[in-house]
Short mmCIF file of C-alpha atoms in Angstrom, two decimals:
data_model
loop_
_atom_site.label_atom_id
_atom_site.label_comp_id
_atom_site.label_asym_id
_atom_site.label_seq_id
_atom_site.Cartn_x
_atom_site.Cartn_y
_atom_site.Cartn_z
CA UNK A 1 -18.82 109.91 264.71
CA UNK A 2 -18.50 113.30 265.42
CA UNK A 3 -18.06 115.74 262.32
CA UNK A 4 -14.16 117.45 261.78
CA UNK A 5 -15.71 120.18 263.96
CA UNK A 6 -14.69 118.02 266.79
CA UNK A 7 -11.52 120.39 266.71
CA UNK A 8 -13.31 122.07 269.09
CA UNK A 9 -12.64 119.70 271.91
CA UNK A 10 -9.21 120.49 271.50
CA UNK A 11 -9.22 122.89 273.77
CA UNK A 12 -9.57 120.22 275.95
CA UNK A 13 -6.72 118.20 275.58
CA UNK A 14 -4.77 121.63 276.39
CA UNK A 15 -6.70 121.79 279.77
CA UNK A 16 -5.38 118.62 280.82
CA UNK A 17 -1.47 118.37 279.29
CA UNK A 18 1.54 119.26 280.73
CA UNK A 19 4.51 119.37 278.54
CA UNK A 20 6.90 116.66 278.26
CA UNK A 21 10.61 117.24 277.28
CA UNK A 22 13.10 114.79 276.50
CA UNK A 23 16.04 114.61 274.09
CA UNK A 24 16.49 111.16 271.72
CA UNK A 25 18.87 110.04 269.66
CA UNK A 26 18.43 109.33 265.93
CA UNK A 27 20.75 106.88 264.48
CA UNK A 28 21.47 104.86 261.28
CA UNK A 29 23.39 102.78 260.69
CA UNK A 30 24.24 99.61 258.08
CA UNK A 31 24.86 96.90 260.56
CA UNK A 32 21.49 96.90 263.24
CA UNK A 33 23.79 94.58 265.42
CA UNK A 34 25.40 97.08 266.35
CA UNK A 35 22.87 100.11 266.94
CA UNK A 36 22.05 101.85 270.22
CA UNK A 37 24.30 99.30 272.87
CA UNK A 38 27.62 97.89 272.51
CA UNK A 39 27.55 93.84 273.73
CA UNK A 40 30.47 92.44 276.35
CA UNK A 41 32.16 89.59 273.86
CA UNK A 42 30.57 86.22 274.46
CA UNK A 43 27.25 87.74 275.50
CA UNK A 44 24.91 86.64 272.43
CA UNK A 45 21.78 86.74 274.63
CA UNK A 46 20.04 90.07 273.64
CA UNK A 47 19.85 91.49 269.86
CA UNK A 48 19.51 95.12 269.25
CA UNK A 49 17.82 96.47 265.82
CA UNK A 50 17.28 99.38 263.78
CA UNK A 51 14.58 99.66 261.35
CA UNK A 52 13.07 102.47 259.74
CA UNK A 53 10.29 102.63 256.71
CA UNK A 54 8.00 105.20 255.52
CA UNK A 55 4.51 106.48 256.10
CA UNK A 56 2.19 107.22 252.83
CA UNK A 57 1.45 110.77 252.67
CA UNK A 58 -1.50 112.93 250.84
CA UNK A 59 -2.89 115.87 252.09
CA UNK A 60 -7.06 116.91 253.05
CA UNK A 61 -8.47 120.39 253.06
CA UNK A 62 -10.35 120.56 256.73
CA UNK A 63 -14.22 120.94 256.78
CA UNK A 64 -16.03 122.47 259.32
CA UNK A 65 -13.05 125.22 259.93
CA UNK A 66 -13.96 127.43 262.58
CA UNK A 67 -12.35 130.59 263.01
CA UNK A 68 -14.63 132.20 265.39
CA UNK A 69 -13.21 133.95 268.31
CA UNK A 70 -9.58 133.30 268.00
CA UNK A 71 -8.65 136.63 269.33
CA UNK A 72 -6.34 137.54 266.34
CA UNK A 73 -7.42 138.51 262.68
CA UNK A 74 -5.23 137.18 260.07
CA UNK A 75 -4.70 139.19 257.69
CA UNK A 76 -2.87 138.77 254.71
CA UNK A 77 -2.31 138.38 250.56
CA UNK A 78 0.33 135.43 250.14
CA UNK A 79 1.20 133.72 246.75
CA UNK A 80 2.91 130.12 246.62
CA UNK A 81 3.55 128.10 244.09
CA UNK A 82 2.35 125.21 245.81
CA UNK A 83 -1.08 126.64 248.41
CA UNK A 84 -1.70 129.36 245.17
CA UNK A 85 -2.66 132.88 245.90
CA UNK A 86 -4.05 132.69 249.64
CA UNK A 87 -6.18 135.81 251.24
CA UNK A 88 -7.34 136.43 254.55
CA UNK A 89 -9.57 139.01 255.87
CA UNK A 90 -10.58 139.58 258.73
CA UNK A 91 -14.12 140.72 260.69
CA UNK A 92 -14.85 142.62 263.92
CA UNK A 93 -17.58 143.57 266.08
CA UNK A 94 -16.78 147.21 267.99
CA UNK A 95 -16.88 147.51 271.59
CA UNK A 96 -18.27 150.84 273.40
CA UNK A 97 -18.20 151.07 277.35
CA UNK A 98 -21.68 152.82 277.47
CA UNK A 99 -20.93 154.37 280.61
CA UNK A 100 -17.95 156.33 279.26
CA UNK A 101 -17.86 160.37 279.35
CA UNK A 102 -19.16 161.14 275.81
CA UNK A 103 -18.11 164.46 274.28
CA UNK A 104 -20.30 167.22 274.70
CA UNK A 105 -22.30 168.82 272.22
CA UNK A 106 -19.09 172.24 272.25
CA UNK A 107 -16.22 169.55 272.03
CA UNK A 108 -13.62 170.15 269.67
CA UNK A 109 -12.42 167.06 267.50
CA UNK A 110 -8.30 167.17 267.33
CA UNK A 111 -7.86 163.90 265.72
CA UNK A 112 -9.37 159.99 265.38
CA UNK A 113 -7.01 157.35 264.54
CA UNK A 114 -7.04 153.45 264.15
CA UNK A 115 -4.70 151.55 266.22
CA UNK A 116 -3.60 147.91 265.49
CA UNK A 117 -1.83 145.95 267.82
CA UNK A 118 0.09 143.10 265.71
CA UNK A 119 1.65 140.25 267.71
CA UNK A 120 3.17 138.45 264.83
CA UNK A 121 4.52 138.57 260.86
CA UNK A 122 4.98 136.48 258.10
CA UNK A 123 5.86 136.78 254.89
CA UNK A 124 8.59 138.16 252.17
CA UNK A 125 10.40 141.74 252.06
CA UNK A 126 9.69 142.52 254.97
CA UNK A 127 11.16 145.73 254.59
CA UNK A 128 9.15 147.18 251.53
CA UNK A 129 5.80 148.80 253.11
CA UNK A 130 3.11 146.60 253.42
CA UNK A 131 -0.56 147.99 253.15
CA UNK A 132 -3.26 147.47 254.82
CA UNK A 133 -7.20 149.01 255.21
CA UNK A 134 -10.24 149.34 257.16
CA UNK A 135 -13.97 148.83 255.77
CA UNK A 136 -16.94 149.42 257.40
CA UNK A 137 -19.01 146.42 257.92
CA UNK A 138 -22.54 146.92 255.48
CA UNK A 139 -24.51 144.00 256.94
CA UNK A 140 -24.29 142.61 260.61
CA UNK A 141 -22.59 139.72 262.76
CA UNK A 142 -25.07 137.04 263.56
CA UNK A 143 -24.55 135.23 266.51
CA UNK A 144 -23.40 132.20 265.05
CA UNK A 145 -20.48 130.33 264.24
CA UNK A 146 -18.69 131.65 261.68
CA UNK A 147 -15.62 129.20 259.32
CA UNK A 148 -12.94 130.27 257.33
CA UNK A 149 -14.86 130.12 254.07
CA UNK A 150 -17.38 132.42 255.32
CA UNK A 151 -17.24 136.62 254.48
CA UNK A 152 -19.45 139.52 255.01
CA UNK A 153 -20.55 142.13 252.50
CA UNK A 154 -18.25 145.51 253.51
CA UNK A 155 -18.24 148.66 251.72
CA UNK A 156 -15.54 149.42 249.35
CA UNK A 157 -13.87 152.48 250.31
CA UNK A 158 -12.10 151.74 253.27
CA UNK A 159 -12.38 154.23 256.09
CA UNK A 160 -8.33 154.05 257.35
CA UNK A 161 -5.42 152.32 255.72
CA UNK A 162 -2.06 152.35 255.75
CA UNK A 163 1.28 151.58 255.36
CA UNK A 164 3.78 149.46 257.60
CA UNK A 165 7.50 148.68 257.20
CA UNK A 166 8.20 145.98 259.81
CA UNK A 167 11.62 145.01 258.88
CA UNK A 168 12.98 143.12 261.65
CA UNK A 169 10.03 143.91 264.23
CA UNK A 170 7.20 141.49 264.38
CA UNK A 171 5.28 142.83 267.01
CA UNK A 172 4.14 146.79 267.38
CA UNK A 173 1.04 148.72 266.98
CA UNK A 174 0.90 151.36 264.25
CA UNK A 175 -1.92 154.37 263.95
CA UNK A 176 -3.43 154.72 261.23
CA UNK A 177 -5.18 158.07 259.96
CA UNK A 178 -9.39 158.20 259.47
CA UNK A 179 -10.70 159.43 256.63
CA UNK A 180 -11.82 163.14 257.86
CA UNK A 181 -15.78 162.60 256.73
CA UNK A 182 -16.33 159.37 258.23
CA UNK A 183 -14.77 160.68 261.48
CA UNK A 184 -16.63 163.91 261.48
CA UNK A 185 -20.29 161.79 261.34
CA UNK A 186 -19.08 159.26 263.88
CA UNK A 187 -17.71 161.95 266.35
CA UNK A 188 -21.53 163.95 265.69
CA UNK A 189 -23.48 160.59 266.87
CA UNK A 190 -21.00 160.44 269.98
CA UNK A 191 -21.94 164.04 271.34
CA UNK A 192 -26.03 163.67 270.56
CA UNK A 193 -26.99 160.68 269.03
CA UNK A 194 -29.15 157.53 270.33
CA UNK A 195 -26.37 155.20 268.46
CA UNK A 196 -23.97 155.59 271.49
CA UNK A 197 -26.60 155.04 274.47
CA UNK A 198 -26.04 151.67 274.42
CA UNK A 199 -23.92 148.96 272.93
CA UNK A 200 -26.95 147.36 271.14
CA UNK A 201 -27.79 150.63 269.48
CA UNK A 202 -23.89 151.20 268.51
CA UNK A 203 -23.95 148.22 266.78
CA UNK A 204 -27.18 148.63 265.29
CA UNK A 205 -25.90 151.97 263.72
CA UNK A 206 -21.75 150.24 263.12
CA UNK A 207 -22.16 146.83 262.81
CA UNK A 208 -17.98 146.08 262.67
CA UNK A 209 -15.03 146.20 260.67
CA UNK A 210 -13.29 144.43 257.61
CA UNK A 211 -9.44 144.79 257.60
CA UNK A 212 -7.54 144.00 254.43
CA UNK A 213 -4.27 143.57 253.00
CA UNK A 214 -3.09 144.40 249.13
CA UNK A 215 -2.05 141.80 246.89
CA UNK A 216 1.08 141.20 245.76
CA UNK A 217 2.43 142.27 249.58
CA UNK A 218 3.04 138.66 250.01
CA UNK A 219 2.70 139.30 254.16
CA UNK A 220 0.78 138.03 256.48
CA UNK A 221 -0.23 139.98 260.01
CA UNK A 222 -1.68 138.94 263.25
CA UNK A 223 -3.76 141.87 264.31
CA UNK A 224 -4.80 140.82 268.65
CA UNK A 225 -8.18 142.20 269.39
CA UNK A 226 -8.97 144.16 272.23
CA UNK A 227 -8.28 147.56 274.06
CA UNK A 228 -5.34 148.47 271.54
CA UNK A 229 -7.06 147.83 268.35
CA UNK A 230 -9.99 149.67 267.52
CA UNK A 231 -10.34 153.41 266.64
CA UNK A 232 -9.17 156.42 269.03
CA UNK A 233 -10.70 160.17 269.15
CA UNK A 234 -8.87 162.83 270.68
CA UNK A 235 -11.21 166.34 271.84
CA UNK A 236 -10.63 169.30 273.45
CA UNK A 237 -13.24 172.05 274.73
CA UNK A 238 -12.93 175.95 274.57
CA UNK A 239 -10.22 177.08 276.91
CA UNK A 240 -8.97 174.01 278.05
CA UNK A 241 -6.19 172.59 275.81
CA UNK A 242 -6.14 169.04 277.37
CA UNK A 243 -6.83 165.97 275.35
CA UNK A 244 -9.47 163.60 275.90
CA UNK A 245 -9.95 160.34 274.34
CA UNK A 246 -13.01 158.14 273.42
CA UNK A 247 -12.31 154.95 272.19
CA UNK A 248 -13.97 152.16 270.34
CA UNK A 249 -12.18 149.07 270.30
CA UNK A 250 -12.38 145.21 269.57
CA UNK A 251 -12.37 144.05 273.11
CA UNK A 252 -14.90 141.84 274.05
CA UNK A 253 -16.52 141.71 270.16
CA UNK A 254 -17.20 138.73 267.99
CA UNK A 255 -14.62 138.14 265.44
CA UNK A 256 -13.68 135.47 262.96
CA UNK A 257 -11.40 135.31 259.91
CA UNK A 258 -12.44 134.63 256.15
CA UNK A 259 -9.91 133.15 253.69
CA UNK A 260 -10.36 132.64 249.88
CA UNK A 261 -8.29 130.58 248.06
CA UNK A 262 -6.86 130.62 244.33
CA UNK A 263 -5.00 126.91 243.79
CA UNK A 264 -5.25 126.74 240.56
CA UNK A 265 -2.17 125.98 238.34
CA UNK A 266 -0.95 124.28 241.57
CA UNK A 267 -0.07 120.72 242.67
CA UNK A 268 -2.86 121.78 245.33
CA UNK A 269 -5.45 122.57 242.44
CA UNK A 270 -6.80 119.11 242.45
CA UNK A 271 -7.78 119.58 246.30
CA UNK A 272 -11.41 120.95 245.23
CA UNK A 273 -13.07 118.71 248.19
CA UNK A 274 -13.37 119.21 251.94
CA UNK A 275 -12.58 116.52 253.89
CA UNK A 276 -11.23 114.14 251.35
CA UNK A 277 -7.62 112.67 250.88
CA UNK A 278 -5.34 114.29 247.88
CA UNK A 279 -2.03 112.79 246.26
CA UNK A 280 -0.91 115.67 244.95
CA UNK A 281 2.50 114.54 244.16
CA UNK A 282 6.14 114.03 245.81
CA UNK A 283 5.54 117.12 248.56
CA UNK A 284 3.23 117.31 250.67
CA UNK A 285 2.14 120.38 253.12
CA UNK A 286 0.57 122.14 255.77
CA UNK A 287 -0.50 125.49 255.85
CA UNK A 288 -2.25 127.13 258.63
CA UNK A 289 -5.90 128.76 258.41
CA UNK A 290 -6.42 127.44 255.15
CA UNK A 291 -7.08 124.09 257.15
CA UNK A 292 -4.80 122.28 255.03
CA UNK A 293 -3.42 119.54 256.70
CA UNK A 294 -1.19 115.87 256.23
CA UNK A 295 -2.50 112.50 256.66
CA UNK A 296 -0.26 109.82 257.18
CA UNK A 297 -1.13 106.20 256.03
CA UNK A 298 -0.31 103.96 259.07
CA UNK A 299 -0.53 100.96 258.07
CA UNK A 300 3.38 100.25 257.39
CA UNK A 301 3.00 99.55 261.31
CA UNK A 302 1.26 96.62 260.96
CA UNK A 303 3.41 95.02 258.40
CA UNK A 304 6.29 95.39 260.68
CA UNK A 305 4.87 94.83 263.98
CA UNK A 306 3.53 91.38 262.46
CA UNK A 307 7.21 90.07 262.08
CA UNK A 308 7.56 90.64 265.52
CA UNK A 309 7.68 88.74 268.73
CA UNK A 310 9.27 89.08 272.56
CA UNK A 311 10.85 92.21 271.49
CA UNK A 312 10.80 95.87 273.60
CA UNK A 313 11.04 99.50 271.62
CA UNK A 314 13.94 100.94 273.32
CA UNK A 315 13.22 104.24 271.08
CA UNK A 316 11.12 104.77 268.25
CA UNK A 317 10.53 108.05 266.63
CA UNK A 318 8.15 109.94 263.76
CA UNK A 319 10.42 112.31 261.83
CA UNK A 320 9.03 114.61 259.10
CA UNK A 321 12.24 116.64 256.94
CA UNK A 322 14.43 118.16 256.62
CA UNK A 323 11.69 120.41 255.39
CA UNK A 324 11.92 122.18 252.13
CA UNK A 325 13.32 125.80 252.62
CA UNK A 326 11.63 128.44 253.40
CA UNK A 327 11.91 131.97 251.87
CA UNK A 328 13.14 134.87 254.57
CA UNK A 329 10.89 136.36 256.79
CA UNK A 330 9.08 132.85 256.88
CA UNK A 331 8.64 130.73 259.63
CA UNK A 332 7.00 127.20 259.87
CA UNK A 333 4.65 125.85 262.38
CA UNK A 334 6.29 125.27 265.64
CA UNK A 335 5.08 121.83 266.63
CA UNK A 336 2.53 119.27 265.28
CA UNK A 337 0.19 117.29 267.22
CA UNK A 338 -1.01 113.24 265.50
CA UNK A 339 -4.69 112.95 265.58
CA UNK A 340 -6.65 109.45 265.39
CA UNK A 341 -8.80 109.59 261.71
CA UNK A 342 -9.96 106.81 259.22
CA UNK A 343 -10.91 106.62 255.69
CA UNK A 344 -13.98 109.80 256.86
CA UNK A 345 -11.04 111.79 257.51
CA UNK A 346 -12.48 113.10 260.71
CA UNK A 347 -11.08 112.69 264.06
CA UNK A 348 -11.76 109.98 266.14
CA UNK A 349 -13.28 110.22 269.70
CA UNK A 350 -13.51 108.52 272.53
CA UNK A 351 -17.28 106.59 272.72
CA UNK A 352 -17.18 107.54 276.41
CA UNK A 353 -17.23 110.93 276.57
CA UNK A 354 -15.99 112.22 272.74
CA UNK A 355 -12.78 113.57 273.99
CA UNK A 356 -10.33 113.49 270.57
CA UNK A 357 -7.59 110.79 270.17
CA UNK A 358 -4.30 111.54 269.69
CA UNK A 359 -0.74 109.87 269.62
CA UNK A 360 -0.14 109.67 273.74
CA UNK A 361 3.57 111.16 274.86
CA UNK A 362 6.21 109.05 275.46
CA UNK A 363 6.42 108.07 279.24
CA UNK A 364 2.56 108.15 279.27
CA UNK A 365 -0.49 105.98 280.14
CA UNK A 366 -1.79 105.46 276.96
CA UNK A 367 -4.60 103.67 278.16
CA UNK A 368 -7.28 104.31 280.74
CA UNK A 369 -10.51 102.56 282.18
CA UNK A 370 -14.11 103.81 281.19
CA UNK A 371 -16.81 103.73 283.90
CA UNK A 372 -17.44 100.33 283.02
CA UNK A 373 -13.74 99.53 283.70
CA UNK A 374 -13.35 98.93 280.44
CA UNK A 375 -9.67 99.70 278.86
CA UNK A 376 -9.80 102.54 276.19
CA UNK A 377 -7.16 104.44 274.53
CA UNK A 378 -6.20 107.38 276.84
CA UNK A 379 -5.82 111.18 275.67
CA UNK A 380 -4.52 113.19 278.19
CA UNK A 381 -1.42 113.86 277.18
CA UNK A 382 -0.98 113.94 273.44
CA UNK A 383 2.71 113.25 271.82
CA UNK A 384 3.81 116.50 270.31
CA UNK A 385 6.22 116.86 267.17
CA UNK A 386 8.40 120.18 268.10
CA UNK A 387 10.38 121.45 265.13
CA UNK A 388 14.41 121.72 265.04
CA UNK A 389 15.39 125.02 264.08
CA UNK A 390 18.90 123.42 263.25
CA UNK A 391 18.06 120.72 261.26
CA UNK A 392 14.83 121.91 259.99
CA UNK A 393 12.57 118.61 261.09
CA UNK A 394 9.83 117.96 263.20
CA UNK A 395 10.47 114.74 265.64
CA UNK A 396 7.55 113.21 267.66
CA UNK A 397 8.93 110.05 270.17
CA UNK A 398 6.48 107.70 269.87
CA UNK A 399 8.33 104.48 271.89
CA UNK A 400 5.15 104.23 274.14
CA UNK A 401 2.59 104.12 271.46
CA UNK A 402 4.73 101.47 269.63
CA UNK A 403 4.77 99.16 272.22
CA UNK A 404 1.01 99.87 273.41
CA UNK A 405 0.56 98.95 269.62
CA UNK A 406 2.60 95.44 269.46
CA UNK A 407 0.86 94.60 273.08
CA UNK A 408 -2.82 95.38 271.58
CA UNK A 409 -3.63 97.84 274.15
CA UNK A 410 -4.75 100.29 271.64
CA UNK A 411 -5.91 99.67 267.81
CA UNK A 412 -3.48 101.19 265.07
CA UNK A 413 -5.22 104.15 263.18
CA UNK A 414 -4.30 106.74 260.10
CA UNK A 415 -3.31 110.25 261.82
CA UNK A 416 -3.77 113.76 260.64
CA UNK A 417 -1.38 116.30 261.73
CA UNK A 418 -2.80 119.42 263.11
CA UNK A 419 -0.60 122.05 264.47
CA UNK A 420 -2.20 123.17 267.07
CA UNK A 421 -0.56 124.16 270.68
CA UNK A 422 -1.01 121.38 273.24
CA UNK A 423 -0.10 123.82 275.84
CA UNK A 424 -3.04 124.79 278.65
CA UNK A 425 -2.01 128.16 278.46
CA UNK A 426 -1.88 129.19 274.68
CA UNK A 427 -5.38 131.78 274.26
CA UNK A 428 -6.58 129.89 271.48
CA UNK A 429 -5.99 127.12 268.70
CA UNK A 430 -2.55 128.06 267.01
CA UNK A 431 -3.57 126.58 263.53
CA UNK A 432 -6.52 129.42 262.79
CA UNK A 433 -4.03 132.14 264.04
CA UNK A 434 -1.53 132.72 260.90
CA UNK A 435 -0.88 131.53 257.41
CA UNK A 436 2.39 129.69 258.58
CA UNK A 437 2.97 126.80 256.10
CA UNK A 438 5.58 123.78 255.15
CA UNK A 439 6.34 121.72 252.49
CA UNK A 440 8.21 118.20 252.63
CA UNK A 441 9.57 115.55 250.73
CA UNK A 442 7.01 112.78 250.87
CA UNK A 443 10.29 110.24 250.77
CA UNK A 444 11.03 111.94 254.61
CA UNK A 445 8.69 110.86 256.51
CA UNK A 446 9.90 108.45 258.55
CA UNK A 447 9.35 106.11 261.20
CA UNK A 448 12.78 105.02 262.70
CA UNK A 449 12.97 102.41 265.44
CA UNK A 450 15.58 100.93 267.47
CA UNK A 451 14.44 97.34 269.42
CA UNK A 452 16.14 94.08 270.91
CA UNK A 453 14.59 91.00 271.38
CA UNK A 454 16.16 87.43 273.46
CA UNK A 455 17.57 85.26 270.91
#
């Protein structure tokens, strides 16, 4: 059994799934006779049923949560009353190109800014300024990889901070100013110094950055790393009033983010283990680069498949809400994918080549042959619950899996919900790349299920 790093081979999955759209119909109703078809009078041949029940709920605190390389630092200072005070932080190699023009030793420093590109925003009042700072890195990256409890020691006094009002704009990069000493003594080592002959040296002498936000901002920012995040210099020489610019930036640079988490006086406080199952009362959640996820107890399946016989799902269907609201400027995840676990709480792979198991679309093999020709549960093409904007639930069709179930082509496991993009072209694993979060009802979620059988 692989460890719950096996979120790794996610990225898998994406390389081989194709999205699959379709539109179903939810219905209740008291009389199941009369659900989903309408019978010609006299025809008492075929019966048509609606059932629905509940799936157990608690929630589990990921181990192993690697946030290396996701190409976006979160950062943010967010306080819930159910994840607790939630921070993120997050680390940065630099980048020099060491075959750029450096400034001569009579070059005239204009200016040096930081630049941050940010690509997304959550959070609450949104348009009160939000701020945000720059440390200097005081011990290096190792080459290792790094999870979201991890941190490195930066100095105190930040180097460039800021202020942003984003208001209805989620997406923008600011400038912030440098603090006039530390650009001074950087710009000296650019015109003569060894630290800028190479990128090894650079790094030596700047080992990366720290970016913060303050508490109480109760925002969250994705900051993308490369070309337009890093910091700027602008130069001139003696009779020549043209700019030039040097830049170091965060392309190409080793990154991960650190969160630290405050859940006490929470129903979350109890959560004090990785990788073991919570009830921490009537709502459960998710919340995104904390690595706090759902489990759902499956076993309700087998107590009703086992009353069942010579019966076909025409339409059967996980649905989580409606979700509890959300305040503005908030967003939830976007779409939740069901991952194979037992009582380790770690995801289950395939003993044929340790791909991860997931809930298979609707419409979908769910099995597949080994080498051996053996029949094993297939994974190509995970089931994916996509959340309603209008109603404010997350559906997942799961017909295929139902019937794979009552046929015993595949063996009925617990699932965690991850919310991770299973699309091949996302650039990287959307559940390390914000503090998006939800909370529901335990009481809603559902399984609903519409079958006939021959009488």
């Amino acid at each position: 059994m692989k460890s719950f790093s096996t979120f790794t081979l996610i990225s898998q999955v994406k390389l081989a799934f194709g999205a699959i759209l379709s539109t179903f119909l939810i219905s209740s109703c008291s009389d199941p006779a009369v659900v989903g078809i309408e019978l010609a009078p006299g025809n008492n041949q075929i019966g048509v049923f609606f059932v629905e029940f509940e799936f157990p709920a608690q929630v589990v605190l990921l181990d192993s949560f690697n946030t290396t390389n996701q190409g976006v630092l979160i950062v943010g200072n967010e306080e819930d009353p159910f994840f607790g005070k939630t921070e993120g932080i997050g680390y940065s190699r630099l980048y020099i190109d060491a075959t750029d023009d450096r400034p001569r030793a009579d070059a005239i420093l204009d200016s040096v800014l930081f630049s941050m590109e940010i690509v997304s925003v959550n959070g609450a009042d949104l348009d009160k300024p939000k701020y945000y700072s720059i440390h200097e890195l005081a011990e290096p990256f190792l080459d290792t990889v790094y999870y979201n409890y991890d941190e490195l020691l930066f100095e105190s006094a930040p180097f460039s901070s800021g202020t942003i009002e984003f208001g209805e704009v989620k997406d923008t990069t600011v400038f912030f100013p440098v603090n006039e000493a530390f650009a001074i003594e950087l710009f000296g080592k650019m015109q003569s110094g060894n630290e800028f002959n190479d990128l090894f040296s650079f790094r030596k002498y700047f080992p990366g950055i720290a970016v913060k936000a303050r508490e109480g901002d109760n925002t969250t920012a994705g900051i993308s790393l490369g070309y337009d995040t890093g910091i700027l210099f602008y130069y001139h020489y003696s009779g020549d009033t043209s700019s030039i610019e040097y830049q170091i930036s965060t392309a190409s640079s080793r990154s991960f983010n650190g969160v630290k988490s405050d859940r006490s006086g929470t129903p979350t406080q109890t959560v004090t283990e990785k990788g073991k199952n919570f009830d921490v009362g009537p709502l459960v959640g998710m919340k995104a680069n904390l690595g706090m996820v759902i489990k759902l107890d499956t076993s309700p399946l087998d107590a009703f498949l086992d009353t069942l016989s010579g019966v076909t799902f025409n339409q059967a269907d996980m649905v989580i809400g409606e979700i509890e609201p959300l305040s503005e400027g908030q967003t939830p995840l976007p779409w939740l994918t069901a991952y194979f676990t037992d009582n380790t709480n770690e995801v289950i792979s395939r003993p044929s080549d340790s791909q991860p198991l997931t809930v298979q679309a609707d419409g979908q093999p769910q099995t597949d042959l080994d080498a051996d020709g053996n029949e094993q549960p297939s994974f190509i093409a995970p089931a994916v619950a996509t959340y309603d904007v209008e109603k404010k639930i997350f559906l997942m069709p799961i017909t295929s899996h139902l019937n794979a179930l009552l046929r015993d082509k595949i063996v009925r496991k617990d699932w965690l919900l991850y919310a991770d993009t299973p699309y091949q072209d996302s650039p990287g694993d959307d559940f390390k790349r914000s503090f998006r979060q939800f909370l529901v009802d335990k009481s809603k979620i559902k399984v609903k299920v519409i079958y006939s059988k021959t009488r």
